[in-house]
Amino acid sequence: MQAKLPMGIENFREMRTGGFYYVDKTGLIKTLLENPGKVNLFTRPRRFGKTLNMSMLKYFFEAGSDVMLFDGLEISKEKELCEEYMGKFPVISVSLKEVAGKDFDTARRTLCSVLGDEAVRFPFLAESDRLTETEHMQYKKLIALNDYGEYAMSDEVLSKSLLTLSRFLQKHFGQNTMILIDEYDVPLDKAYQSGYYDDMVNLIRALFGRALKTNDSLKFAVLTGCLRISKESIFTGMNNFKVYTIKDVRYKEYFGFTDAEIRQMLEYYGFLDQYDAVKEWYDGYLFGNLGIYCPWDVINYCGDLRDQSVTEPQNYWVNTSSNDIIRIFLSKAKTADRNDIEQLINGSSIKKMIHPELTYRDLDSDPDNLWSILFMTGYLTQRGLQTDELTELVIPNREIQWIFTKQIREWFKWETEKNMERLEDFCKAFMKNDTDAIEEGFNAYLKFLLDQKELVISDGRPDTFFERDLPDLHVKQRTLQPASLHHHVHLPVHPFQLLPHIGSDICIPNLFGYEQCR
C-alpha cells in the first residue's frame, strides 16, 4: 500500500505509526551529538520542518519512548550512539507558536497554559520520593489552577518554571534534562505587532536566562525560530550559545528537502514528470551551500496531483502567513529600495548587508534591516557563496515572486485608497471644468505614481507608462527618474482629453483605484 502524504503532520510518532511518507532527517541527531553545544538555536523560514524535527528529537531522547519508531532510519545504524542516548533522558518540550494576544496579560496567560500543560505531563513529580516536600509543593504551584480553570502561576513561578521543572526531572530520573523550545521568537513577534514588546522581552529573558544559563540540571537545549534575536535582547550573558542560520553549512540538509529527496518522492508517487515544474516553483533556497526545496509546498502539490485537483503548481506557502512583512517593507522603503524590489521581481539580484542579529525594534530604527528580515524569513535567498560583507540576494522561486507581485498590487491599492478624498475632489474638478484644480490634482497624483514605480511592474516595461496610459499629457521629462518629480504637467486645451472616456463616464486609470468617476 502506498504511503500517505504527510500534509500538516508535525508529530514524529504520528508520522511513523500512521503510514505516512517520511523523508529521513534523523541524521540531525548524530550531527547534534557530535557537535555538542549547551544551547543550540536553529533559524529557518516557516514550513521547513522545524517542528517535526523537534518532535523527532523528543521521541529519540525521552525516557520511556518507543525505540521502534526509529527502526530502519539512518540513526538506527549508529548502534553505540543509540545505546547511549535513545530513551535515556527527561525531556521538556514546548512550542511557543500560540503565545500571543491583544495585550500582555492575554499573552502571559497563554504562556502559563503552555508551560503548565507541559508540567502536567509529569504527575509523578508530585509524589516522587526523590523530591522533598518543599519541592512537591513547588511542583504543585506549576500546575495549580485559579477559579477560572487557568494556571495560577505568579510572576516568580512563571519565570522559574522551566528551571524548576528541569531540576525536579533531573532529581527524579538521575539524568540531566533536555529542553526543546520550538518557535521561540513568536511571542516577541506578536508582542511587537500588538504594542507590549518590552514586557514580553523582560518575561522571555527571565524565563530563558534561568533555564538555559548556569542551569546544572541541563543536558542541552535546542531552540528553533525564524529570526536570530539579538543576545542583548533575550540571551544576555549566555556564552554557551550556538546559532545555526541558513548561512551555515552545518545542518544544511536537515531542514527542507534536497534535490535527491525531491526526485525520490516524485518517483515514488509517479510524478517524476513534474520535476521541472516543482523545481521552478518550490526550489531556489540556499542553506549553507546546498539547494533546498520548501517541503510544505512539495507535499501539498503532490497531494493535489494525486487527487487530480490541480494540473500545475499552486501557491501553498502564501496561505501559511499574512505576508505582512512585505507590506511593512513597502510602507517604509525608500525609492531606491523599491527599485531594488523591481529588479528582484524581474529576475535580477541585488547586494545587501545582512545583519544576523536583530531585535524587533530594529525594524523601526532602520528600514535597511528589513532586507535581513526578508532574507531570514524566506522571501529572499542567497545566490552563491558570500565573498565579502555584502550578500547577493534573489527571489528564490516563482511562488515567492508571485507573493511579491500580489503584495505590491495590494499595497498600491491601499495607498491610493488612503487618498480617496483628494481623488474625489479631482474628479469633481473635471465636472466643473476647473483646469487649475485639475492641474494641481493631477500633478499631486503624478508625483505619487512616480514615487511608486511598482505600478508598472505587471508588464515589465516601466518606461512606457506615459506612452501607454497618458498619451495626451505634455510632460517636460518623460522618464521615470527622480528628477522628474520636480516637473509639472501642462494640460492640453480641453481637460477631458487627459483621460479616455465612454459617453458621460470619465474613466480614471485602474491604477488610481477607481473604475469610473462620474
Short mmCIF file of C-alpha atoms in Angstrom, two decimals:
data_model
loop_
_atom_site.label_atom_id
_atom_site.label_comp_id
_atom_site.label_asym_id
_atom_site.label_seq_id
_atom_site.Cartn_x
_atom_site.Cartn_y
_atom_site.Cartn_z
CA MET A 1 0.00 0.00 0.00
CA GLN A 2 1.32 3.43 -0.96
CA ALA A 3 2.36 5.66 1.96
CA LYS A 4 0.11 8.59 2.75
CA LEU A 5 1.36 12.12 2.13
CA PRO A 6 2.07 13.83 5.47
CA MET A 7 0.20 17.07 4.85
CA GLY A 8 0.27 19.04 8.09
CA ILE A 9 1.78 16.18 10.14
CA GLU A 10 4.22 17.59 12.70
CA ASN A 11 4.25 14.80 15.30
CA PHE A 12 7.00 12.24 14.77
CA ARG A 13 5.10 9.38 16.42
CA GLU A 14 2.07 10.01 14.23
CA MET A 15 4.32 10.21 11.19
CA ARG A 16 5.96 6.86 11.90
CA THR A 17 2.90 4.91 13.08
CA GLY A 18 0.29 6.40 10.76
CA GLY A 19 1.64 5.06 7.46
CA PHE A 20 2.95 8.41 6.18
CA TYR A 21 5.81 9.05 3.77
CA TYR A 22 8.78 10.20 5.83
CA VAL A 23 11.88 11.92 4.48
CA ASP A 24 14.57 10.71 6.86
CA LYS A 25 16.12 13.59 8.80
CA THR A 26 17.39 11.53 11.76
CA GLY A 27 20.97 12.33 10.76
CA LEU A 28 20.31 15.57 12.65
CA ILE A 29 20.53 13.61 15.90
CA LYS A 30 24.01 12.27 15.17
CA THR A 31 25.30 15.64 13.98
CA LEU A 32 23.91 17.33 17.08
CA LEU A 33 25.61 14.84 19.40
CA GLU A 34 28.91 15.02 17.52
CA ASN A 35 28.95 18.83 17.76
CA PRO A 36 27.84 19.37 21.34
CA GLY A 37 26.59 22.77 22.42
CA LYS A 38 24.82 23.52 25.66
CA VAL A 39 22.23 25.74 23.90
CA ASN A 40 21.64 25.33 20.15
CA LEU A 41 19.44 27.65 18.09
CA PHE A 42 18.32 26.76 14.56
CA THR A 43 16.77 29.56 12.49
CA ARG A 44 14.86 28.64 9.35
CA PRO A 45 11.86 30.08 7.47
CA ARG A 46 8.42 28.78 8.37
CA ARG A 47 7.23 25.47 6.92
CA PHE A 48 10.69 23.95 6.58
CA GLY A 49 10.23 21.08 9.04
CA LYS A 50 11.41 22.68 12.28
CA THR A 51 8.51 21.41 14.40
CA LEU A 52 8.70 17.85 13.06
CA ASN A 53 12.43 17.74 13.77
CA MET A 54 11.85 18.94 17.33
CA SER A 55 9.25 16.20 17.77
CA MET A 56 11.78 13.69 16.42
CA LEU A 57 14.36 14.81 19.00
CA LYS A 58 11.82 14.45 21.79
CA TYR A 59 10.87 10.91 20.84
CA PHE A 60 14.51 9.87 20.42
CA PHE A 61 15.86 11.15 23.73
CA GLU A 62 12.87 10.97 26.10
CA ALA A 63 12.87 8.26 28.73
CA GLY A 64 10.20 5.66 28.02
CA SER A 65 9.86 6.45 24.30
CA ASP A 66 9.15 3.72 21.77
CA VAL A 67 12.52 2.89 20.22
CA MET A 68 10.72 1.06 17.40
CA LEU A 69 9.83 4.45 15.91
CA PHE A 70 13.38 4.70 14.59
CA ASP A 71 13.65 1.23 13.07
CA GLY A 72 15.07 1.36 9.57
CA LEU A 73 16.03 5.01 9.78
CA GLU A 74 19.52 6.41 9.35
CA ILE A 75 20.13 6.93 13.06
CA SER A 76 19.37 3.26 13.81
CA LYS A 77 22.65 2.34 12.11
CA GLU A 78 24.54 4.14 14.88
CA LYS A 79 24.32 1.32 17.42
CA GLU A 80 26.61 2.75 20.11
CA LEU A 81 25.02 6.18 19.91
CA CYS A 82 21.51 4.73 20.18
CA GLU A 83 22.55 2.57 23.13
CA GLU A 84 23.91 5.60 24.99
CA TYR A 85 21.24 8.19 24.22
CA MET A 86 17.97 6.71 22.92
CA GLY A 87 15.22 6.84 25.54
CA LYS A 88 17.58 7.78 28.35
CA PHE A 89 16.74 11.38 29.34
CA PRO A 90 13.94 13.50 30.73
CA VAL A 91 12.79 15.97 28.06
CA ILE A 92 10.87 19.24 28.39
CA SER A 93 9.32 20.06 25.01
CA VAL A 94 7.26 23.20 24.43
CA SER A 95 6.12 25.21 21.43
CA LEU A 96 5.60 28.96 21.80
CA LYS A 97 3.86 29.45 18.45
CA GLU A 98 0.48 30.08 20.12
CA VAL A 99 1.80 32.54 22.71
CA ALA A 100 0.04 35.68 21.51
CA GLY A 101 -2.70 38.05 22.49
CA LYS A 102 -4.06 41.54 22.00
CA ASP A 103 -2.35 42.59 25.24
CA PHE A 104 0.40 41.37 27.54
CA ASP A 105 -1.92 39.80 30.13
CA THR A 106 -3.57 37.64 27.48
CA ALA A 107 -0.21 36.52 26.07
CA ARG A 108 1.08 35.83 29.58
CA ARG A 109 -1.91 33.59 30.32
CA THR A 110 -1.23 31.69 27.11
CA LEU A 111 2.40 31.18 28.10
CA CYS A 112 1.27 29.93 31.53
CA SER A 113 -1.01 27.47 29.74
CA VAL A 114 1.80 26.15 27.53
CA LEU A 115 4.21 25.67 30.44
CA GLY A 116 1.53 24.36 32.79
CA ASP A 117 0.41 21.76 30.25
CA GLU A 118 3.99 20.57 29.92
CA ALA A 119 4.38 20.30 33.70
CA VAL A 120 1.18 18.23 33.83
CA ARG A 121 2.92 15.60 31.68
CA PHE A 122 4.96 14.63 34.75
CA PRO A 123 2.38 13.94 37.52
CA PHE A 124 4.75 11.53 39.24
CA LEU A 125 6.79 14.52 40.44
CA ALA A 126 4.05 15.38 42.94
CA GLU A 127 4.79 12.16 44.84
CA SER A 128 8.37 11.37 43.82
CA ASP A 129 10.39 10.07 46.76
CA ARG A 130 13.45 11.74 45.27
CA LEU A 131 11.96 15.20 45.83
CA THR A 132 11.49 16.93 49.15
CA GLU A 133 8.12 18.06 50.48
CA THR A 134 9.04 21.63 49.61
CA GLU A 135 9.80 20.56 46.03
CA HIS A 136 6.46 18.70 45.89
CA MET A 137 4.76 21.96 46.83
CA GLN A 138 6.78 23.91 44.25
CA TYR A 139 5.78 21.44 41.53
CA LYS A 140 2.13 21.75 42.52
CA LYS A 141 2.40 25.52 42.08
CA LEU A 142 3.29 24.90 38.44
CA ILE A 143 0.02 23.06 37.83
CA ALA A 144 -2.32 24.86 40.27
CA LEU A 145 -5.47 26.40 38.77
CA ASN A 146 -7.40 29.53 39.69
CA ASP A 147 -11.19 29.85 39.95
CA TYR A 148 -11.42 30.21 36.17
CA GLY A 149 -9.61 26.95 35.45
CA GLU A 150 -6.45 28.75 34.31
CA TYR A 151 -2.93 28.14 35.57
CA ALA A 152 -2.33 30.43 38.55
CA MET A 153 1.43 30.96 38.29
CA SER A 154 2.82 34.07 39.94
CA ASP A 155 5.46 36.04 38.04
CA GLU A 156 8.21 34.36 40.05
CA VAL A 157 6.83 30.84 39.50
CA LEU A 158 6.37 31.52 35.78
CA SER A 159 9.86 32.90 35.18
CA LYS A 160 11.41 29.93 37.06
CA SER A 161 9.08 27.29 35.58
CA LEU A 162 11.49 25.74 33.07
CA LEU A 163 14.35 25.83 35.57
CA THR A 164 12.20 24.33 38.32
CA LEU A 165 10.82 21.56 36.11
CA SER A 166 14.27 20.68 34.72
CA ARG A 167 15.71 20.37 38.25
CA PHE A 168 12.90 18.17 39.51
CA LEU A 169 13.11 15.90 36.45
CA GLN A 170 16.88 15.62 36.91
CA LYS A 171 16.44 14.59 40.54
CA HIS A 172 13.74 12.04 39.69
CA PHE A 173 15.50 10.37 36.75
CA GLY A 174 19.10 10.84 37.82
CA GLN A 175 19.87 12.27 34.37
CA ASN A 176 20.17 15.86 33.26
CA THR A 177 17.17 17.30 31.41
CA MET A 178 16.95 18.24 27.74
CA ILE A 179 14.90 21.35 26.91
CA LEU A 180 13.32 21.78 23.47
CA ILE A 181 11.68 25.13 22.65
CA ASP A 182 10.01 25.40 19.24
CA GLU A 183 9.12 28.78 17.66
CA TYR A 184 10.90 30.63 20.44
CA ASP A 185 10.57 34.04 18.72
CA VAL A 186 6.82 34.03 18.04
CA PRO A 187 5.87 35.69 21.37
CA LEU A 188 8.24 38.56 20.58
CA ASP A 189 6.88 38.95 17.06
CA LYS A 190 3.28 39.07 18.29
CA ALA A 191 4.20 41.43 21.12
CA TYR A 192 5.92 43.79 18.70
CA GLN A 193 2.84 43.88 16.49
CA SER A 194 0.47 44.46 19.43
CA GLY A 195 2.42 47.03 21.42
CA TYR A 196 3.67 45.17 24.51
CA TYR A 197 7.15 44.26 23.27
CA ASP A 198 9.12 45.47 26.32
CA ASP A 199 7.00 43.46 28.75
CA MET A 200 7.36 40.29 26.68
CA VAL A 201 11.12 40.75 26.25
CA ASN A 202 11.51 41.02 30.01
CA LEU A 203 9.46 37.88 30.59
CA ILE A 204 11.19 35.75 27.94
CA ARG A 205 14.62 36.98 29.07
CA ALA A 206 13.90 35.89 32.63
CA LEU A 207 12.39 32.54 31.55
CA PHE A 208 15.25 31.62 29.19
CA GLY A 209 18.00 33.10 31.34
CA ARG A 210 17.11 30.99 34.37
CA ALA A 211 16.60 27.76 32.40
CA LEU A 212 19.45 27.98 29.88
CA LYS A 213 22.21 29.87 31.73
CA THR A 214 24.10 28.25 34.62
CA ASN A 215 21.48 25.51 34.96
CA ASP A 216 23.34 22.50 36.39
CA SER A 217 20.38 20.25 35.58
CA LEU A 218 20.52 20.97 31.84
CA LYS A 219 21.90 18.33 29.46
CA PHE A 220 21.47 20.58 26.46
CA ALA A 221 18.78 22.71 24.84
CA VAL A 222 17.56 23.14 21.27
CA LEU A 223 15.56 26.15 20.14
CA THR A 224 14.04 26.87 16.73
CA GLY A 225 12.62 30.01 15.19
CA CYS A 226 12.65 32.23 12.13
CA LEU A 227 14.87 35.03 13.44
CA ARG A 228 18.07 35.15 15.42
CA ILE A 229 17.13 37.61 18.15
CA SER A 230 20.00 39.70 19.47
CA LYS A 231 21.77 38.28 22.52
CA GLU A 232 21.44 41.68 24.13
CA SER A 233 17.67 41.33 23.89
CA ILE A 234 16.83 37.95 25.48
CA PHE A 235 20.06 35.94 25.63
CA THR A 236 22.09 38.35 27.75
CA GLY A 237 25.21 36.76 29.24
CA MET A 238 24.59 33.38 27.61
CA ASN A 239 28.07 32.32 26.50
CA ASN A 240 27.14 28.66 25.95
CA PHE A 241 25.09 29.58 22.90
CA LYS A 242 25.47 28.18 19.35
CA VAL A 243 23.43 29.58 16.47
CA TYR A 244 22.93 27.86 13.11
CA THR A 245 21.32 30.05 10.46
CA ILE A 246 20.51 29.50 6.80
CA LYS A 247 24.02 30.75 6.01
CA ASP A 248 25.72 27.93 7.91
CA VAL A 249 26.93 24.78 6.16
CA ARG A 250 26.50 22.53 9.19
CA TYR A 251 22.95 21.11 9.44
CA LYS A 252 22.22 22.41 5.94
CA GLU A 253 20.39 19.24 4.79
CA TYR A 254 18.14 18.68 7.80
CA PHE A 255 15.52 21.39 7.26
CA GLY A 256 13.70 21.26 3.92
CA PHE A 257 14.08 18.74 1.10
CA THR A 258 17.19 18.25 -1.01
CA ASP A 259 17.05 17.72 -4.77
CA ALA A 260 17.72 13.99 -4.37
CA GLU A 261 14.88 13.69 -1.82
CA ILE A 262 12.51 15.50 -4.19
CA ARG A 263 13.34 13.18 -7.08
CA GLN A 264 12.82 10.16 -4.85
CA MET A 265 9.44 11.40 -3.62
CA LEU A 266 8.19 12.33 -7.10
CA GLU A 267 9.27 8.96 -8.45
CA TYR A 268 7.56 7.12 -5.56
CA TYR A 269 4.22 8.80 -6.29
CA GLY A 270 4.57 8.63 -10.07
CA PHE A 271 5.03 12.37 -10.59
CA LEU A 272 8.61 12.48 -11.83
CA ASP A 273 7.38 14.24 -14.98
CA GLN A 274 6.56 17.19 -12.69
CA TYR A 275 10.18 17.61 -11.58
CA ASP A 276 10.91 20.72 -13.68
CA ALA A 277 7.73 22.47 -12.54
CA VAL A 278 8.41 21.63 -8.88
CA LYS A 279 11.96 22.93 -9.19
CA GLU A 280 10.83 26.20 -10.81
CA TRP A 281 8.15 26.88 -8.20
CA TYR A 282 9.48 25.49 -4.91
CA ASP A 283 13.29 25.18 -5.18
CA GLY A 284 15.82 28.00 -5.08
CA TYR A 285 16.64 28.28 -1.37
CA LEU A 286 20.32 28.09 -0.49
CA PHE A 287 21.06 26.79 3.01
CA GLY A 288 24.80 26.91 3.53
CA ASN A 289 26.00 25.70 0.13
CA LEU A 290 23.09 23.33 -0.58
CA GLY A 291 19.99 23.93 -2.68
CA ILE A 292 16.79 23.28 -0.71
CA TYR A 293 13.08 22.94 -1.59
CA CYS A 294 10.21 24.04 0.63
CA PRO A 295 8.72 20.74 1.92
CA TRP A 296 5.30 22.22 2.68
CA ASP A 297 4.83 23.19 -0.96
CA VAL A 298 6.05 19.93 -2.45
CA ILE A 299 3.96 17.73 -0.16
CA ASN A 300 0.80 19.75 -0.81
CA TYR A 301 1.39 19.80 -4.55
CA CYS A 302 1.89 16.04 -4.66
CA GLY A 303 -1.32 15.64 -2.67
CA ASP A 304 -3.28 17.78 -5.09
CA LEU A 305 -1.76 15.97 -8.08
CA ARG A 306 -2.73 12.62 -6.59
CA ASP A 307 -6.29 13.87 -6.03
CA GLN A 308 -6.31 15.32 -9.57
CA SER A 309 -7.48 18.64 -8.18
CA VAL A 310 -4.69 20.58 -9.94
CA THR A 311 -2.57 20.15 -13.04
CA GLU A 312 0.10 22.76 -12.36
CA PRO A 313 1.88 24.22 -9.29
CA GLN A 314 -0.08 26.35 -6.85
CA ASN A 315 0.80 28.88 -4.16
CA TYR A 316 0.74 27.00 -0.86
CA TRP A 317 3.26 28.89 1.26
CA VAL A 318 1.38 32.17 0.88
CA ASN A 319 -1.56 30.79 2.87
CA THR A 320 0.57 29.99 5.95
CA SER A 321 1.09 33.65 6.90
CA SER A 322 -0.30 37.11 6.24
CA ASN A 323 2.95 38.09 4.47
CA ASP A 324 2.68 41.44 6.24
CA ILE A 325 6.46 41.77 6.21
CA ILE A 326 6.39 42.76 2.52
CA ARG A 327 3.69 45.36 3.10
CA ILE A 328 5.66 46.74 6.05
CA PHE A 329 8.76 46.86 3.86
CA LEU A 330 6.96 48.75 1.09
CA SER A 331 5.50 51.27 3.50
CA LYS A 332 8.93 52.04 4.97
CA ALA A 333 11.08 51.62 1.86
CA LYS A 334 12.75 54.48 0.05
CA THR A 335 12.54 54.87 -3.73
CA ALA A 336 15.89 53.12 -4.14
CA ASP A 337 14.61 50.14 -2.15
CA ARG A 338 11.53 49.89 -4.36
CA ASN A 339 13.78 49.97 -7.39
CA ASP A 340 15.65 47.03 -5.88
CA ILE A 341 12.37 45.14 -5.40
CA GLU A 342 11.55 45.75 -9.06
CA GLN A 343 14.93 44.33 -10.07
CA LEU A 344 14.32 41.25 -7.93
CA ILE A 345 10.88 40.63 -9.42
CA ASN A 346 12.37 40.95 -12.90
CA GLY A 347 14.85 38.16 -12.06
CA SER A 348 17.95 40.18 -11.20
CA SER A 349 19.97 40.05 -7.99
CA ILE A 350 20.93 42.78 -5.54
CA LYS A 351 23.65 43.00 -2.90
CA LYS A 352 22.86 43.98 0.67
CA MET A 353 24.40 43.89 4.12
CA ILE A 354 22.70 41.15 6.13
CA HIS A 355 22.61 41.63 9.90
CA PRO A 356 22.46 38.21 11.59
CA GLU A 357 21.28 39.53 14.96
CA LEU A 358 18.33 41.87 15.30
CA THR A 359 15.71 42.96 17.76
CA TYR A 360 12.20 43.74 16.60
CA ARG A 361 12.85 47.38 17.46
CA ASP A 362 15.47 47.39 14.71
CA LEU A 363 12.67 47.20 12.14
CA ASP A 364 11.67 50.74 13.03
CA SER A 365 15.15 52.12 13.64
CA ASP A 366 16.49 51.40 10.16
CA PRO A 367 14.45 50.27 7.11
CA ASP A 368 17.61 48.64 5.72
CA ASN A 369 17.21 45.97 8.38
CA LEU A 370 14.12 44.75 6.55
CA TRP A 371 16.37 43.20 3.92
CA SER A 372 17.75 40.97 6.66
CA ILE A 373 14.22 40.06 7.78
CA LEU A 374 13.15 39.21 4.21
CA PHE A 375 16.25 37.03 3.87
CA MET A 376 15.88 35.14 7.16
CA THR A 377 12.15 34.54 6.72
CA GLY A 378 12.49 33.01 3.26
CA TYR A 379 11.27 35.78 0.97
CA LEU A 380 14.79 36.19 -0.38
CA THR A 381 17.68 33.77 -0.60
CA GLN A 382 21.40 33.90 -1.14
CA ARG A 383 22.95 33.38 -4.56
CA GLY A 384 26.36 31.73 -4.47
CA LEU A 385 28.82 31.88 -1.60
CA GLN A 386 29.47 35.19 0.12
CA THR A 387 32.91 36.61 -0.71
CA ASP A 388 32.69 39.97 1.10
CA GLU A 389 30.48 41.70 3.64
CA LEU A 390 27.62 42.00 1.14
CA THR A 391 25.21 39.14 0.37
CA GLU A 392 23.85 38.65 -3.14
CA LEU A 393 20.10 38.25 -2.85
CA VAL A 394 17.47 36.88 -5.22
CA ILE A 395 13.84 35.82 -5.07
CA PRO A 396 14.12 32.03 -4.70
CA ASN A 397 11.34 30.80 -6.99
CA ARG A 398 8.14 31.57 -8.87
CA GLU A 399 5.91 31.16 -5.82
CA ILE A 400 7.71 33.88 -3.87
CA GLN A 401 7.84 36.08 -6.97
CA TRP A 402 4.05 35.77 -7.16
CA ILE A 403 3.75 36.74 -3.47
CA PHE A 404 5.84 39.88 -4.01
CA THR A 405 3.79 40.95 -7.02
CA LYS A 406 0.49 40.30 -5.23
CA GLN A 407 1.57 42.22 -2.15
CA ILE A 408 2.79 45.16 -4.23
CA ARG A 409 -0.53 45.43 -6.02
CA GLU A 410 -2.48 45.22 -2.76
CA TRP A 411 -0.22 47.78 -1.15
CA PHE A 412 -0.61 50.18 -4.09
CA LYS A 413 -4.37 49.83 -3.94
CA TRP A 414 -4.25 50.56 -0.20
CA GLU A 415 -2.06 53.61 -0.76
CA THR A 416 -4.39 55.05 -3.36
CA GLU A 417 -7.48 54.38 -1.26
CA LYS A 418 -5.91 56.43 1.54
CA ASN A 419 -6.17 59.41 -0.81
CA MET A 420 -9.81 58.82 -1.69
CA GLU A 421 -11.00 62.33 -0.75
CA ARG A 422 -8.33 64.00 -2.88
CA LEU A 423 -9.23 61.79 -5.82
CA GLU A 424 -12.91 62.60 -5.46
CA ASP A 425 -12.08 66.32 -5.50
CA PHE A 426 -10.00 65.69 -8.61
CA CYS A 427 -12.98 64.06 -10.33
CA LYS A 428 -15.31 66.91 -9.35
CA ALA A 429 -12.87 69.37 -10.90
CA PHE A 430 -13.42 67.67 -14.26
CA MET A 431 -17.16 68.07 -13.96
CA LYS A 432 -16.71 71.78 -13.15
CA ASN A 433 -14.12 72.19 -15.92
CA ASP A 434 -11.80 73.72 -13.28
CA THR A 435 -8.49 73.49 -15.11
CA ASP A 436 -6.44 74.91 -12.22
CA ALA A 437 -7.79 72.31 -9.79
CA ILE A 438 -7.31 69.58 -12.39
CA GLU A 439 -3.69 70.53 -12.96
CA GLU A 440 -2.97 70.76 -9.22
CA GLY A 441 -4.65 67.42 -8.50
CA PHE A 442 -3.06 65.66 -11.42
CA ASN A 443 0.43 66.87 -10.54
CA ALA A 444 -0.07 65.57 -6.99
CA TYR A 445 -1.14 62.16 -8.28
CA LEU A 446 1.56 62.03 -10.90
CA LYS A 447 4.16 62.64 -8.21
CA PHE A 448 2.61 59.84 -6.17
CA LEU A 449 2.66 57.47 -9.13
CA LEU A 450 6.24 58.29 -9.98
CA ASP A 451 7.21 57.61 -6.37
CA GLN A 452 5.61 54.19 -6.64
CA LYS A 453 7.29 52.73 -9.70
CA GLU A 454 5.85 49.33 -8.84
CA LEU A 455 2.59 50.29 -10.54
CA VAL A 456 4.06 49.24 -13.89
CA ILE A 457 5.77 46.03 -12.85
CA SER A 458 2.92 43.99 -14.29
CA ASP A 459 4.17 44.24 -17.86
CA GLY A 460 7.84 44.75 -17.06
CA ARG A 461 8.11 47.95 -19.15
CA PRO A 462 8.27 50.78 -16.60
CA ASP A 463 9.46 53.42 -19.04
CA THR A 464 6.37 53.02 -21.24
CA PHE A 465 3.95 54.28 -18.60
CA PHE A 466 3.44 57.70 -20.17
CA GLU A 467 3.11 56.45 -23.75
CA ARG A 468 0.72 53.67 -22.76
CA ASP A 469 -1.54 55.30 -20.18
CA LEU A 470 -1.26 59.07 -20.57
CA PRO A 471 -0.78 59.78 -24.29
CA ASP A 472 -2.26 63.29 -24.23
CA LEU A 473 -0.06 64.69 -21.49
CA HIS A 474 2.74 67.11 -22.27
CA VAL A 475 5.48 66.28 -19.76
CA LYS A 476 8.81 68.06 -19.70
CA GLN A 477 10.65 64.90 -18.64
CA ARG A 478 9.29 61.57 -19.83
CA THR A 479 11.43 59.07 -17.95
CA LEU A 480 10.88 57.63 -14.50
CA GLN A 481 13.87 59.34 -12.92
CA PRO A 482 13.62 61.02 -9.53
CA ALA A 483 14.35 64.39 -11.13
CA SER A 484 11.03 64.21 -12.96
CA LEU A 485 9.19 64.60 -9.68
CA HIS A 486 10.02 68.29 -9.70
CA HIS A 487 8.42 69.00 -13.11
CA HIS A 488 4.80 69.97 -13.60
CA VAL A 489 2.29 68.62 -16.09
CA HIS A 490 0.96 71.18 -18.58
CA LEU A 491 -2.57 70.40 -19.65
CA PRO A 492 -3.89 70.47 -23.23
CA VAL A 493 -6.68 72.89 -24.12
CA HIS A 494 -9.58 70.63 -23.17
CA PRO A 495 -9.26 68.88 -19.79
CA PHE A 496 -11.34 65.85 -20.85
CA GLN A 497 -8.61 64.94 -23.35
CA LEU A 498 -6.49 63.95 -20.36
CA LEU A 499 -8.27 60.63 -19.95
CA PRO A 500 -10.22 58.30 -22.23
CA HIS A 501 -13.96 58.44 -21.74
CA ILE A 502 -17.07 56.49 -22.70
CA GLY A 503 -20.25 58.50 -23.04
CA SER A 504 -20.64 60.65 -19.95
CA ASP A 505 -18.38 58.42 -17.81
CA ILE A 506 -14.89 59.80 -17.35
CA CYS A 507 -12.60 56.80 -16.75
CA ILE A 508 -9.67 57.11 -14.38
CA PRO A 509 -6.93 54.53 -14.99
CA ASN A 510 -7.39 51.49 -12.74
CA LEU A 511 -4.06 52.24 -11.11
CA PHE A 512 -5.78 55.04 -9.23
CA GLY A 513 -8.07 52.51 -7.55
CA TYR A 514 -11.18 53.75 -9.45
CA GLU A 515 -13.01 52.14 -12.29
CA GLN A 516 -15.02 55.25 -13.17
CA CYS A 517 -15.70 58.74 -11.99
CA ARG A 518 -18.96 60.42 -12.92
#
